[in-house]
CSV table of C-alpha atoms in Angstrom, one decimal:
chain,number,residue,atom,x,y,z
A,1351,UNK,CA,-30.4,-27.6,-31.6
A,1352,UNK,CA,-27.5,-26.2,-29.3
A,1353,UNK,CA,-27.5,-23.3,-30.8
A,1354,UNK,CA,-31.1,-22.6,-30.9
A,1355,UNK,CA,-31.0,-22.9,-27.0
A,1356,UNK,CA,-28.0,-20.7,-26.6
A,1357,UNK,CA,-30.5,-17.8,-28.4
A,1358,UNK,CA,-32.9,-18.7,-26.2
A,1359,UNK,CA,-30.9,-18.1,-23.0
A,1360,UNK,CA,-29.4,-14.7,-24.4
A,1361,UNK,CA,-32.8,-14.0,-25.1
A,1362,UNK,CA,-34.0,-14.5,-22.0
A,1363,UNK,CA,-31.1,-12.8,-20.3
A,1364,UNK,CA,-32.2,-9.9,-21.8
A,1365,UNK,CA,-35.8,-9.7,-21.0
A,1366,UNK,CA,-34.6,-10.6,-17.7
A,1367,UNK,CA,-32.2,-7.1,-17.5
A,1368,UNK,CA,-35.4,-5.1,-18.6
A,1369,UNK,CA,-37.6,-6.0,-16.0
A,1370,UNK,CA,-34.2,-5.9,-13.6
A,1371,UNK,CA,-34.0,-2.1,-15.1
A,1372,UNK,CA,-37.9,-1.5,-13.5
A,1373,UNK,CA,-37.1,-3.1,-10.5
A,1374,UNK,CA,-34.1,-0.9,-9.5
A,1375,UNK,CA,-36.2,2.1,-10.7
A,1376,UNK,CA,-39.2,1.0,-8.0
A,1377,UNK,CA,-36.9,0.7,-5.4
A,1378,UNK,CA,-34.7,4.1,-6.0
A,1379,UNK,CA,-38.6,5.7,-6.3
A,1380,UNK,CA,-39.3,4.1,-2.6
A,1381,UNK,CA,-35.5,4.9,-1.7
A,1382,UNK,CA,-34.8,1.1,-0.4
A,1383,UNK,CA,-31.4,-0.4,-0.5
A,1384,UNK,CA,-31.7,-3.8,-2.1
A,1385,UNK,CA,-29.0,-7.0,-1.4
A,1386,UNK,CA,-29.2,-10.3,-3.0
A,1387,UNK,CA,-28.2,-12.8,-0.5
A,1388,UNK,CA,-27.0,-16.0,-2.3
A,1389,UNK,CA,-25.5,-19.4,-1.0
A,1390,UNK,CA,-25.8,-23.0,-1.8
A,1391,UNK,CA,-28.4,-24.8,0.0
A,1392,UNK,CA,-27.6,-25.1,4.2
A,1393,UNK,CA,-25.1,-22.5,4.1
A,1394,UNK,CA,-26.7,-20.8,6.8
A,1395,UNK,CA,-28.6,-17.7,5.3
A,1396,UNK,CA,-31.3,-17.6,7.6
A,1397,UNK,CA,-29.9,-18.3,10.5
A,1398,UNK,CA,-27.4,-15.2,10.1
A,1399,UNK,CA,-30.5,-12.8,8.8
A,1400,UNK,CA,-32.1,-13.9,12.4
A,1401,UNK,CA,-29.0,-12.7,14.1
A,1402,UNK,CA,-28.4,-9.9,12.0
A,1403,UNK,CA,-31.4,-8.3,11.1
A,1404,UNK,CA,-32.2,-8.4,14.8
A,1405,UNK,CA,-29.8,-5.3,15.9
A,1406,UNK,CA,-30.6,-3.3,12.7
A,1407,UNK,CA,-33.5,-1.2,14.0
A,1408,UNK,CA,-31.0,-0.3,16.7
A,1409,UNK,CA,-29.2,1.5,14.2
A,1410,UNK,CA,-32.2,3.2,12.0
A,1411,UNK,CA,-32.5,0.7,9.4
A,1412,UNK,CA,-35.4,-0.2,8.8
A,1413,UNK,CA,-35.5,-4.1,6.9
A,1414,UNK,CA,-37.7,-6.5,5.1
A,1415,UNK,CA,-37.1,-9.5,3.6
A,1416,UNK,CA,-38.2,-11.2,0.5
A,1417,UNK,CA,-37.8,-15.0,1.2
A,1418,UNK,CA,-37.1,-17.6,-1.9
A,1419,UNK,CA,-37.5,-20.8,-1.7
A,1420,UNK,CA,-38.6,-23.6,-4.1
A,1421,UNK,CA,-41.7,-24.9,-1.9
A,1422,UNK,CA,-42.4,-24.5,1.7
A,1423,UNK,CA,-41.9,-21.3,3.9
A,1424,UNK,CA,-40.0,-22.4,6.4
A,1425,UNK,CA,-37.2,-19.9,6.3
A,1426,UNK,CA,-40.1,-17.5,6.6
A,1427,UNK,CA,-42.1,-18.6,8.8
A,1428,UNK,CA,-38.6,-18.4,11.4
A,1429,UNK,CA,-37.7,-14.5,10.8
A,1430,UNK,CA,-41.2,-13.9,10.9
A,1431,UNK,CA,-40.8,-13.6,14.7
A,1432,UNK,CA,-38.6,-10.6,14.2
A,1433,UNK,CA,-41.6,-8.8,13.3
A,1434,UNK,CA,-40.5,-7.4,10.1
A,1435,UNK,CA,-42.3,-7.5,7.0
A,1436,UNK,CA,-41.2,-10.6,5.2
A,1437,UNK,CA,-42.9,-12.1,1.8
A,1438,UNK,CA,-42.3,-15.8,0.5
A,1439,UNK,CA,-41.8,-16.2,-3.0
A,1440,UNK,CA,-42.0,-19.9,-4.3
A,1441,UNK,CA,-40.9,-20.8,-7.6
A,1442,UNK,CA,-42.7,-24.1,-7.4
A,1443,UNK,CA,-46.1,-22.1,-7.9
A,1444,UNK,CA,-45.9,-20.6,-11.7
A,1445,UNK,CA,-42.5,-21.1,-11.9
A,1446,UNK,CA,-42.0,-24.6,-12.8
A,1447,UNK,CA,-39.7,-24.8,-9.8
A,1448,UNK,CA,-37.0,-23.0,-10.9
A,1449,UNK,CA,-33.6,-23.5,-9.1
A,1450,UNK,CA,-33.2,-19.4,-8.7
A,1451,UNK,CA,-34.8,-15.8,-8.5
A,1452,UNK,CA,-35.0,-14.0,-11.3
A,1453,UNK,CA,-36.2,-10.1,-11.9
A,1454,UNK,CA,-39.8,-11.1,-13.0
A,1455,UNK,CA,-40.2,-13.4,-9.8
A,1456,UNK,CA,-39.1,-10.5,-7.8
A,1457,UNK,CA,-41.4,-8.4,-9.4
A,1458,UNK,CA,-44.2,-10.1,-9.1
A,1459,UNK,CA,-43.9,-10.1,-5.3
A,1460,UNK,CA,-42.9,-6.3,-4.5
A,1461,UNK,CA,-46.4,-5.7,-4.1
A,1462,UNK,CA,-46.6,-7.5,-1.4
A,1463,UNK,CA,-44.2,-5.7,0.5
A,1464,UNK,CA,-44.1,-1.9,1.8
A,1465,UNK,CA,-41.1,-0.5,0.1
A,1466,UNK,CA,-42.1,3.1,1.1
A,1467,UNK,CA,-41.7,2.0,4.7
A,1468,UNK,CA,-38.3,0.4,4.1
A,1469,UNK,CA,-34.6,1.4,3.9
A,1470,UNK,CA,-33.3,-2.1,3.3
A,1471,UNK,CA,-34.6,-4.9,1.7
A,1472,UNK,CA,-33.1,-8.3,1.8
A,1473,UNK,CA,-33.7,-10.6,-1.2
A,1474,UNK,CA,-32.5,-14.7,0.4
A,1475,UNK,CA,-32.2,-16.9,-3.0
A,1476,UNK,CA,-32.6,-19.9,-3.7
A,1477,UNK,CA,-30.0,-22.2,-2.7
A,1478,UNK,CA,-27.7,-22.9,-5.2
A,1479,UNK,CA,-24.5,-21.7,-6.4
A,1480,UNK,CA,-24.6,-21.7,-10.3
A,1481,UNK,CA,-27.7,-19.7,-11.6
A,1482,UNK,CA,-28.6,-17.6,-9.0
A,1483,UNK,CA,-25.7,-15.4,-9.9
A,1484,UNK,CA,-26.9,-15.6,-13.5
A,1485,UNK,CA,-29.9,-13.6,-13.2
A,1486,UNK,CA,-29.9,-9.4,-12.0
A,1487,UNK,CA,-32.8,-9.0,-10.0
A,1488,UNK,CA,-32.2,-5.0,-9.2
A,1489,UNK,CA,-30.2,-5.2,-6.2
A,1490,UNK,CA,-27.5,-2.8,-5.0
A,1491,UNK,CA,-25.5,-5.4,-4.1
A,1492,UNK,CA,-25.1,-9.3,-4.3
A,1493,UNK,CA,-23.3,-11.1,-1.7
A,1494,UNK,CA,-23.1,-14.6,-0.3
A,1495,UNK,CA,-22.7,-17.1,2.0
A,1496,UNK,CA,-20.0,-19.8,1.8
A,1497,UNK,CA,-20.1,-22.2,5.1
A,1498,UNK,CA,-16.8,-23.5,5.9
A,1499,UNK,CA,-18.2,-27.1,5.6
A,1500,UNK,CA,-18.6,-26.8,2.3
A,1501,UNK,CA,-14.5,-26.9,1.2
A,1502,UNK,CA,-12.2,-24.2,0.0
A,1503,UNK,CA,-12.4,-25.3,-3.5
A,1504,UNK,CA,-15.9,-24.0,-4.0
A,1505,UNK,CA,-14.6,-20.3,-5.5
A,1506,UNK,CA,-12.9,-22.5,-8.5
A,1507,UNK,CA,-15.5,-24.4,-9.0
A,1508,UNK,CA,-18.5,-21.8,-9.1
A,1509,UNK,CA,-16.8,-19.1,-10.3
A,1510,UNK,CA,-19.4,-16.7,-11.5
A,1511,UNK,CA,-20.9,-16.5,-8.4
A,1512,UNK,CA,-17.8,-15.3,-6.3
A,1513,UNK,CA,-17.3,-13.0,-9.1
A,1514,UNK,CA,-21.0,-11.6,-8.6
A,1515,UNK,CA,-20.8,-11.2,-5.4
A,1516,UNK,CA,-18.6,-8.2,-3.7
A,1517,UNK,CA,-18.7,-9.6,0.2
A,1518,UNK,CA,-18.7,-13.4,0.7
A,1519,UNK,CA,-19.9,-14.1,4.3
A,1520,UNK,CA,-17.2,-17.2,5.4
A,1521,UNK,CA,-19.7,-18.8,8.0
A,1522,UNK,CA,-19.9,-21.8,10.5
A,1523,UNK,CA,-16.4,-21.0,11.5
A,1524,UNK,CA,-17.1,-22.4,14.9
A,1525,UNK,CA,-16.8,-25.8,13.6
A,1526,UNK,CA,-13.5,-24.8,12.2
A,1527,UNK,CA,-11.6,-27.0,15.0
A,1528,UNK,CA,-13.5,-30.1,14.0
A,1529,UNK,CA,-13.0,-29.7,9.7
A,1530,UNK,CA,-9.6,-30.3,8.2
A,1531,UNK,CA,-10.1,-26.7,6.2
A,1532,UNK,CA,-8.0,-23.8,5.3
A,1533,UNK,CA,-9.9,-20.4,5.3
A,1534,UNK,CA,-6.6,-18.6,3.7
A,1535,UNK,CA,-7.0,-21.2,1.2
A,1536,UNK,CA,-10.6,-20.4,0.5
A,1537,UNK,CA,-9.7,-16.7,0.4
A,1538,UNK,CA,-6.9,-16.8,-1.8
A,1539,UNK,CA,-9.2,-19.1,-4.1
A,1540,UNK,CA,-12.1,-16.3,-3.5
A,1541,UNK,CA,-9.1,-13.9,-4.6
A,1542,UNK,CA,-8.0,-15.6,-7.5
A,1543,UNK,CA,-11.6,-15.2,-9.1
A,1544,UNK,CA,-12.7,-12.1,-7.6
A,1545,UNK,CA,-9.9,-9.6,-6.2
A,1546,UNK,CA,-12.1,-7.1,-5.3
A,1547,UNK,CA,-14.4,-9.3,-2.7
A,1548,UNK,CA,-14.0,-8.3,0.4
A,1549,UNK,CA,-14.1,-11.8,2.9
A,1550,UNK,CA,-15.8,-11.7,6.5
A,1551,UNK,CA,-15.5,-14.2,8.9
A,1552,UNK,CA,-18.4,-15.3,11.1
A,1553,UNK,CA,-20.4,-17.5,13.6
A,1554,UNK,CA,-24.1,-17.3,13.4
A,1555,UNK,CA,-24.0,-19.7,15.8
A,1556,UNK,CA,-22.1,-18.4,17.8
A,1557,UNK,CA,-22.7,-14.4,17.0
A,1558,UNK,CA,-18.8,-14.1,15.9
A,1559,UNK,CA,-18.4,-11.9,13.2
A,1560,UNK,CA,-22.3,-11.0,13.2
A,1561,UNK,CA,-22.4,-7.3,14.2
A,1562,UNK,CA,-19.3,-6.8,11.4
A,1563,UNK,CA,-22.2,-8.1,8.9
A,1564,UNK,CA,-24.9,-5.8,10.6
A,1565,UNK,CA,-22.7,-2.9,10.2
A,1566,UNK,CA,-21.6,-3.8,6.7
A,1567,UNK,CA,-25.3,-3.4,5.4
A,1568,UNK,CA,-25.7,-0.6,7.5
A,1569,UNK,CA,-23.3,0.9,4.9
A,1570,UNK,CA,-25.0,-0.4,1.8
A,1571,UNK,CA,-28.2,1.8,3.1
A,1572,UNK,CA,-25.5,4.8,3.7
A,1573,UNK,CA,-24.0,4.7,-0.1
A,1574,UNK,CA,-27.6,4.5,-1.3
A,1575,UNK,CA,-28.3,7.6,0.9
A,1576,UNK,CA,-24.9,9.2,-0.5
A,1577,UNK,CA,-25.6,9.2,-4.4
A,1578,UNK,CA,-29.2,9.8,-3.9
B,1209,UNK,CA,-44.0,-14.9,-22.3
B,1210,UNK,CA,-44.7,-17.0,-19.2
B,1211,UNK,CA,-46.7,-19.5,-21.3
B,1212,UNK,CA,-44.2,-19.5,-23.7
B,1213,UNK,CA,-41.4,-20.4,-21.3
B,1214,UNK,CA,-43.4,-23.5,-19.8
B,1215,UNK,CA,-43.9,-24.7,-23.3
B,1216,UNK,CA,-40.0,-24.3,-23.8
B,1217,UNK,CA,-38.9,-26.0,-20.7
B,1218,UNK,CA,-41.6,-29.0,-21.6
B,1219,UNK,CA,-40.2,-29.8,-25.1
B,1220,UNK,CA,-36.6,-29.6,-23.7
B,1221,UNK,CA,-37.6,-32.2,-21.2
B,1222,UNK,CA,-39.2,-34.2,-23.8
B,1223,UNK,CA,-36.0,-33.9,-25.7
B,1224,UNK,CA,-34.4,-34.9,-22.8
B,1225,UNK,CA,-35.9,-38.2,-22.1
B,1226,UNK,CA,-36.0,-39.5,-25.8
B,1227,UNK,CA,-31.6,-38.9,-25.6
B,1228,UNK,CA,-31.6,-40.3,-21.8
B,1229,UNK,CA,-33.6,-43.3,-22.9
B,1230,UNK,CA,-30.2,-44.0,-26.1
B,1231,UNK,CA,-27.9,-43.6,-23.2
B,1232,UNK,CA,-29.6,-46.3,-21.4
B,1233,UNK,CA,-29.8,-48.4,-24.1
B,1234,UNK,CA,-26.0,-47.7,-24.8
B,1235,UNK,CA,-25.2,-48.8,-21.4
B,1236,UNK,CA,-27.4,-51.8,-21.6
B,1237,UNK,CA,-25.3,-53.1,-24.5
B,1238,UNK,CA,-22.6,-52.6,-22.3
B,1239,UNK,CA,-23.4,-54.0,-19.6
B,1240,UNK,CA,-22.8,-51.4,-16.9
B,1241,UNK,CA,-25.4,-50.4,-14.3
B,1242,UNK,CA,-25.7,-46.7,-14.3
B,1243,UNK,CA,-25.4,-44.2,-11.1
B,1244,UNK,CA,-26.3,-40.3,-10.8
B,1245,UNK,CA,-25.0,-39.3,-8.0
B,1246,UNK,CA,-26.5,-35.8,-6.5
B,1247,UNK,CA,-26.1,-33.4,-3.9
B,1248,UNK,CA,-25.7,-29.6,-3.0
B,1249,UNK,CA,-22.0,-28.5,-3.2
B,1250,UNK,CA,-20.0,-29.5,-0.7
B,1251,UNK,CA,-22.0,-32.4,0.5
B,1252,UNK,CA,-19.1,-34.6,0.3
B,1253,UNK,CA,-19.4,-36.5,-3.1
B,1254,UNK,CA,-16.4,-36.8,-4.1
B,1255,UNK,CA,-14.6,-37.6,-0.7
B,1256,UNK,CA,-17.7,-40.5,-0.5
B,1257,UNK,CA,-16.2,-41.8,-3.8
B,1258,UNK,CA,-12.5,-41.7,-3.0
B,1259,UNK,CA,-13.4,-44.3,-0.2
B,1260,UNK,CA,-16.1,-46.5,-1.6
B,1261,UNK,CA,-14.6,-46.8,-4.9
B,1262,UNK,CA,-10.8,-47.7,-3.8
B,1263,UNK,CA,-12.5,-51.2,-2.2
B,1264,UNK,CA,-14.6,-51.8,-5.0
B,1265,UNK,CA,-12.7,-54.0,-7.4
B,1266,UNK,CA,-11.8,-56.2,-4.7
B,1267,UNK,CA,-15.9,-56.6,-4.7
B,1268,UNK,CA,-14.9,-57.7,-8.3
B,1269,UNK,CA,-16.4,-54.1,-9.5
B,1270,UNK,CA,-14.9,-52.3,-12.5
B,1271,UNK,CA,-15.5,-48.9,-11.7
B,1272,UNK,CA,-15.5,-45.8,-13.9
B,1273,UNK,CA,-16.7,-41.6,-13.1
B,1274,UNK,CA,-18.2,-39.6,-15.4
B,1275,UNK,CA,-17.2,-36.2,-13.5
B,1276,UNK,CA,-19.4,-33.1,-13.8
B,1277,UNK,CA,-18.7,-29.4,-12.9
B,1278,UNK,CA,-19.3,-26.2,-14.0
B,1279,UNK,CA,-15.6,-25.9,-14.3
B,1280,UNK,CA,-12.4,-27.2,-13.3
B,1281,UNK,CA,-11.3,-31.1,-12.7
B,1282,UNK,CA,-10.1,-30.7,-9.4
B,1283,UNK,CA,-12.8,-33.4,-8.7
B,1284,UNK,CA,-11.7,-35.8,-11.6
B,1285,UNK,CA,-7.9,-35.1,-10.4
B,1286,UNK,CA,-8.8,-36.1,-7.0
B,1287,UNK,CA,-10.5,-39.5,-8.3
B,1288,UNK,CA,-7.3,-40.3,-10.7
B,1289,UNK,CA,-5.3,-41.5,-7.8
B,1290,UNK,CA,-7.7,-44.4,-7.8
B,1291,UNK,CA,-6.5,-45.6,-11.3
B,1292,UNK,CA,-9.9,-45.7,-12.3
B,1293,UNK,CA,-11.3,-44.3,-15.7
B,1294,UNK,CA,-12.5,-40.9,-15.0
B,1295,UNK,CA,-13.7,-38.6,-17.4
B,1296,UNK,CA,-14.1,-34.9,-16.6
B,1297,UNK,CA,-17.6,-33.1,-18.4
B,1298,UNK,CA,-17.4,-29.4,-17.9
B,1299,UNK,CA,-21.4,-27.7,-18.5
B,1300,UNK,CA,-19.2,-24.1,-18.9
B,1301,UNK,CA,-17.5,-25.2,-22.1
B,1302,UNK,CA,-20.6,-25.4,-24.8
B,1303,UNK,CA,-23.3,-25.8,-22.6
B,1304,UNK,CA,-23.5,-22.2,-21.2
B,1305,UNK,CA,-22.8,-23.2,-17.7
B,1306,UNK,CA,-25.4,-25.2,-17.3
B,1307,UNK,CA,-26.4,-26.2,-13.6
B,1308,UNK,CA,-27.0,-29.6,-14.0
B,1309,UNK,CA,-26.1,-32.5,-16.1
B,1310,UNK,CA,-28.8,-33.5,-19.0
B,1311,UNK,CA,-28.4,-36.5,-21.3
B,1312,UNK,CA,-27.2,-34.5,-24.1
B,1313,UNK,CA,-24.2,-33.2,-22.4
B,1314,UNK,CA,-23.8,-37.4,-20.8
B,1315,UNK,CA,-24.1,-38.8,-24.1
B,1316,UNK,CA,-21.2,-36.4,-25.4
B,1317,UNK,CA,-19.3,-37.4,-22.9
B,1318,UNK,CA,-19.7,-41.4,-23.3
B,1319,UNK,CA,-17.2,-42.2,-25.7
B,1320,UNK,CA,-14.4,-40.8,-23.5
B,1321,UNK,CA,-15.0,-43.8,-21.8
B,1322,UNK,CA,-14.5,-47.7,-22.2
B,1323,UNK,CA,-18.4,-48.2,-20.9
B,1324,UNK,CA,-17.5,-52.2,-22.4
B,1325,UNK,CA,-14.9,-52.3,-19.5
B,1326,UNK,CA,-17.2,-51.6,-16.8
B,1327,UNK,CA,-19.5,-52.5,-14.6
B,1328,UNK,CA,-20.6,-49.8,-13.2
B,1329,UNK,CA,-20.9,-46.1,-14.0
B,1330,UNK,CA,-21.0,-43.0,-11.6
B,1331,UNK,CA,-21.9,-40.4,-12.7
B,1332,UNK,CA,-21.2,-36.9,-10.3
B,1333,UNK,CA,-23.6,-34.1,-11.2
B,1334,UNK,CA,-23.1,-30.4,-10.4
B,1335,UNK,CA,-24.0,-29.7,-6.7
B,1336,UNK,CA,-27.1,-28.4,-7.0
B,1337,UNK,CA,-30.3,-29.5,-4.9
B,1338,UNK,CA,-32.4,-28.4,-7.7
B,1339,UNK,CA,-32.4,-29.2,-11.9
B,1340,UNK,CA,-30.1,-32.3,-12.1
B,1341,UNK,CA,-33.3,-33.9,-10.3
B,1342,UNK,CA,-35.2,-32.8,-13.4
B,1343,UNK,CA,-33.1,-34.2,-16.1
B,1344,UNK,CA,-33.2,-37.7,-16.4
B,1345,UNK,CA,-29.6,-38.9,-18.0
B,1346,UNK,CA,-30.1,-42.5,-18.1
B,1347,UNK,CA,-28.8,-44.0,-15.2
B,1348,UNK,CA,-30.2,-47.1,-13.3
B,1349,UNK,CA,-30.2,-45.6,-9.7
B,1350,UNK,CA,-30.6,-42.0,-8.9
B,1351,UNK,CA,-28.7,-40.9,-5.3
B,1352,UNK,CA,-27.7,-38.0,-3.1
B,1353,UNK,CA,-25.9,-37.4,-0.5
B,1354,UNK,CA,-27.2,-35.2,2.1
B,1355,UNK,CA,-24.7,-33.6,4.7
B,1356,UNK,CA,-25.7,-33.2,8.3
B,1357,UNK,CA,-23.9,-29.1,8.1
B,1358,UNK,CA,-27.1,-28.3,5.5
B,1359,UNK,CA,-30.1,-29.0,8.2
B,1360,UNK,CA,-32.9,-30.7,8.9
B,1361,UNK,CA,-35.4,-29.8,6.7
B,1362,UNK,CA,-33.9,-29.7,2.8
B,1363,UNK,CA,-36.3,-32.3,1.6
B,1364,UNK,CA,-39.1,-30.3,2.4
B,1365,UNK,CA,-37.5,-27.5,0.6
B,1366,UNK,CA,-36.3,-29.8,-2.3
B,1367,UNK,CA,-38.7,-32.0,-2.2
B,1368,UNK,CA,-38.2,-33.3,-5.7
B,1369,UNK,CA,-34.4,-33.8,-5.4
B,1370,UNK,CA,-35.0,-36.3,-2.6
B,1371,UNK,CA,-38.3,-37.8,-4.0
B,1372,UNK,CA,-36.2,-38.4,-7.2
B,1373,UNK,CA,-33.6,-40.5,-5.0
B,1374,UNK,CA,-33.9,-44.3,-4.3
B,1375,UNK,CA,-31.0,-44.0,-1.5
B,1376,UNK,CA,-30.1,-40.6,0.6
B,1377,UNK,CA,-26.3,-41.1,1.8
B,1378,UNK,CA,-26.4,-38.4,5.2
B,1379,UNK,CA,-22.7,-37.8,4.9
B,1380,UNK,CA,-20.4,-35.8,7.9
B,1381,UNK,CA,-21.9,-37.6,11.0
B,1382,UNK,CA,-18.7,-37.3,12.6
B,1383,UNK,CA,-19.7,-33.1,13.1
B,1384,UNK,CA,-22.9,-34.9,14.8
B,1385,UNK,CA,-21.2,-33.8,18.7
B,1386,UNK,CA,-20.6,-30.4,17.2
B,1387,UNK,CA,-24.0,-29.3,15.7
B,1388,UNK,CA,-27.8,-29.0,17.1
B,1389,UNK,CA,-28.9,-31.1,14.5
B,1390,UNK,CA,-31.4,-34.5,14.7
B,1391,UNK,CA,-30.8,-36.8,12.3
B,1392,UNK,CA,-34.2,-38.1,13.2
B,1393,UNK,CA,-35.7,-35.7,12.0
B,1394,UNK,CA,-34.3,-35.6,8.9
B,1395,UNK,CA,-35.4,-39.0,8.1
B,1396,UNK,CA,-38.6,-38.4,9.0
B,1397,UNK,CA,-38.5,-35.2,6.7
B,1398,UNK,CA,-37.2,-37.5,3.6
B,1399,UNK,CA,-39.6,-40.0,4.2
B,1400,UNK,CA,-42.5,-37.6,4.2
B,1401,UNK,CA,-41.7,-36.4,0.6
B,1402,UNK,CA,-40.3,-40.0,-0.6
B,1403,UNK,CA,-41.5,-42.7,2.2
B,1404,UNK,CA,-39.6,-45.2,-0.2
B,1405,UNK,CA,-36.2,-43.9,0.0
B,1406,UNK,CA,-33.0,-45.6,2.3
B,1407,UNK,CA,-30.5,-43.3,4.4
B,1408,UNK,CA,-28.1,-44.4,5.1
B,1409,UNK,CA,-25.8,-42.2,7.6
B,1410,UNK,CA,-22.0,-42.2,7.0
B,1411,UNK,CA,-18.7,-40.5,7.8
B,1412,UNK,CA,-16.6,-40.1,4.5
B,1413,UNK,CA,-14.2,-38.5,6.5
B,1414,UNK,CA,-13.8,-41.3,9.6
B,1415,UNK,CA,-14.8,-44.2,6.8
B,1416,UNK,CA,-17.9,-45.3,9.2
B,1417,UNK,CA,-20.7,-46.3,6.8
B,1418,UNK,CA,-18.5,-46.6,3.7
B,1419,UNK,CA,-18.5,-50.4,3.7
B,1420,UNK,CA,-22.2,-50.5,3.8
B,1421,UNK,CA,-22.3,-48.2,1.0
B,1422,UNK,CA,-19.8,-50.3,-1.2
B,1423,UNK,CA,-21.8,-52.5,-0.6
B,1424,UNK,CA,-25.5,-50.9,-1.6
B,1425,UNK,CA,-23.3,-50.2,-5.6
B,1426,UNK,CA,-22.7,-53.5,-5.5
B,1427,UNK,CA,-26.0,-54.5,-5.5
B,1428,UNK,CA,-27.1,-52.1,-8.0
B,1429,UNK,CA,-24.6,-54.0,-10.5
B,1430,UNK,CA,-26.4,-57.7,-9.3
B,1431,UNK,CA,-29.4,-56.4,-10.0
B,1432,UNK,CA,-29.0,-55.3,-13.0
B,1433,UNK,CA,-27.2,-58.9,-13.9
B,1434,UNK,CA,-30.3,-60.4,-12.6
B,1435,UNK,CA,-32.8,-58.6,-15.0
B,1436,UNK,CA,-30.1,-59.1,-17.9
């Protein structure tokens, strides 16, 4: 039987890369930059893409976001007052629920969004730090968020998503004076798995660190523009 | 395909349940009441079970962890100091990384440990807020801890990990001063997706609520000696 299932998850897999393949091809058509944003569940996603995608029309980039979320549009319904386009994708409805995006999920949505109009779009996943990272959706890049409440032991213990991801966003750090937590620790643990990531320190909260992250997708929109 | 996948995940779950109900009936002969303890990562599990569990045999409890991960025992090595069976269960070692525990992967684990010994049985899934709510293992009680970092309205987003739970442990209220967060609200969240479940708020850190938690596993062990 174990075996069988392991077929059935390479399988799968590779359906999953197909449609991944078409998705990257719609988006290089429209000529949008595409980021999977990944964290476990309360990490603070949103509240940094309210901050952040806030400032980025100031700097000609034009965003949407695609908004994942096992039931409920919550996260939604809070950047929808940043008057971008934003489209919620629940995996409850059709999906049976599932605990993560995956390229055919995505797909089914991008019709709902106007990727001609867009340099940038944002993909938030599901909450959840194991399958998520499993599945290529046709983003330019995957990064994360990894709240400081959540200990520094989290890149050993989930390590194929810190080695999916190239920038892990280290966020909440304003409640760094109340945690007994070592951020060198986590990075040297993020290191350890993943010695290319690069690590960036931030408050949504507080707005530390935010306008780093701003300018950082700023450059994943330049890059795109660079090899086009 | 999609059809094809539904029908998939269905006979897995069916497969599922028929092993999850030989676990329970192993641990019936036993006599040891059963826990599966859930929560997204870094929730505070295993912090929770380093200070309930050290008081616990002077409750005349004999206590035992089955310890799941995606990989690594820092968890399980962290417990061991309680001179306590613990047996470590990685999903990344045969079970393709799995993102959850399922009775399958439970069962293989059982005879690591001397269940006639006991009288109760945790058993730490993978943090995730998602799939270990769908995979029944066999346990007596299902629980989660829920920490105040993640925000107020994850059982509206998971609703089926917290309708699944009989107890919701809201762990880290010593960061209460330090956040914008209303624990109000989150029980009013949890009960409008599962208006029969008990929170119970706690500090595994500062050790406030931890007696009163003991004390709720303790009476998942008399009540089980009460149906016997």
């Amino acid at each position: 039987m174990h075996r069988t299932k392991v077929r059935i998850v390479e399988d799968a897999l590779d359906a999953n890369n197909t449609i991944a393949r078409a998705n990257r091809e719609d988006f290089d058509r429209a000529g949008v930059s595409v980021v999977n944003l990944m964290s476990a569940p309360g990490a603070g996603k949103t509240l940094l893409l309210e901050r952040a995608l806030a400032g980025l029309a100031d700097e000609g980039v034009i965003v949407g976001v695609l908004e994942g979320d096992v039931a409920g549009s919550f996260d939604a319904d809070r950047l929808s007052v940043l008057h971008i386009p934003v489209t919620q994708l629940n995996t409850d409805k059709g999906f049976g629920g599932e605990c993560h995006l995956d390229a055919n999920m995505v797909r089914t949505a991008l019709a709902a969004l106007p990727l001609d109009e867009l340099d940038l779009l944002i993909i938030e996943n599901i909450g959840n730090l194991v399958c998520p990272a499993e599945f290529l959706v046709g983003a330019d890049a995957s990064i994360m968020v990894c709240s400081v409440t959540e200990g520094e032991d989290k890149p050993l213990k989930y390590p194929l998503m810190f080695r999916a991801c190239e920038l892990v966003v280290v966020n909440k750090i304003d409640l760094l004076p109340h945690l007994e937590y070592d951020v060198d620790r986590l990075e040297a643990n993020i290191a350890q798995v993943n010695p290319g990531a690069i690590s960036m320190r931030v408050s949504a909260r507080t707005g530390e660190g935010v306008d780093e992250f701003r300018q950082w997708l700023t450059t994943v929109v330049e890059r795109a523009t660079a090899t086009a």
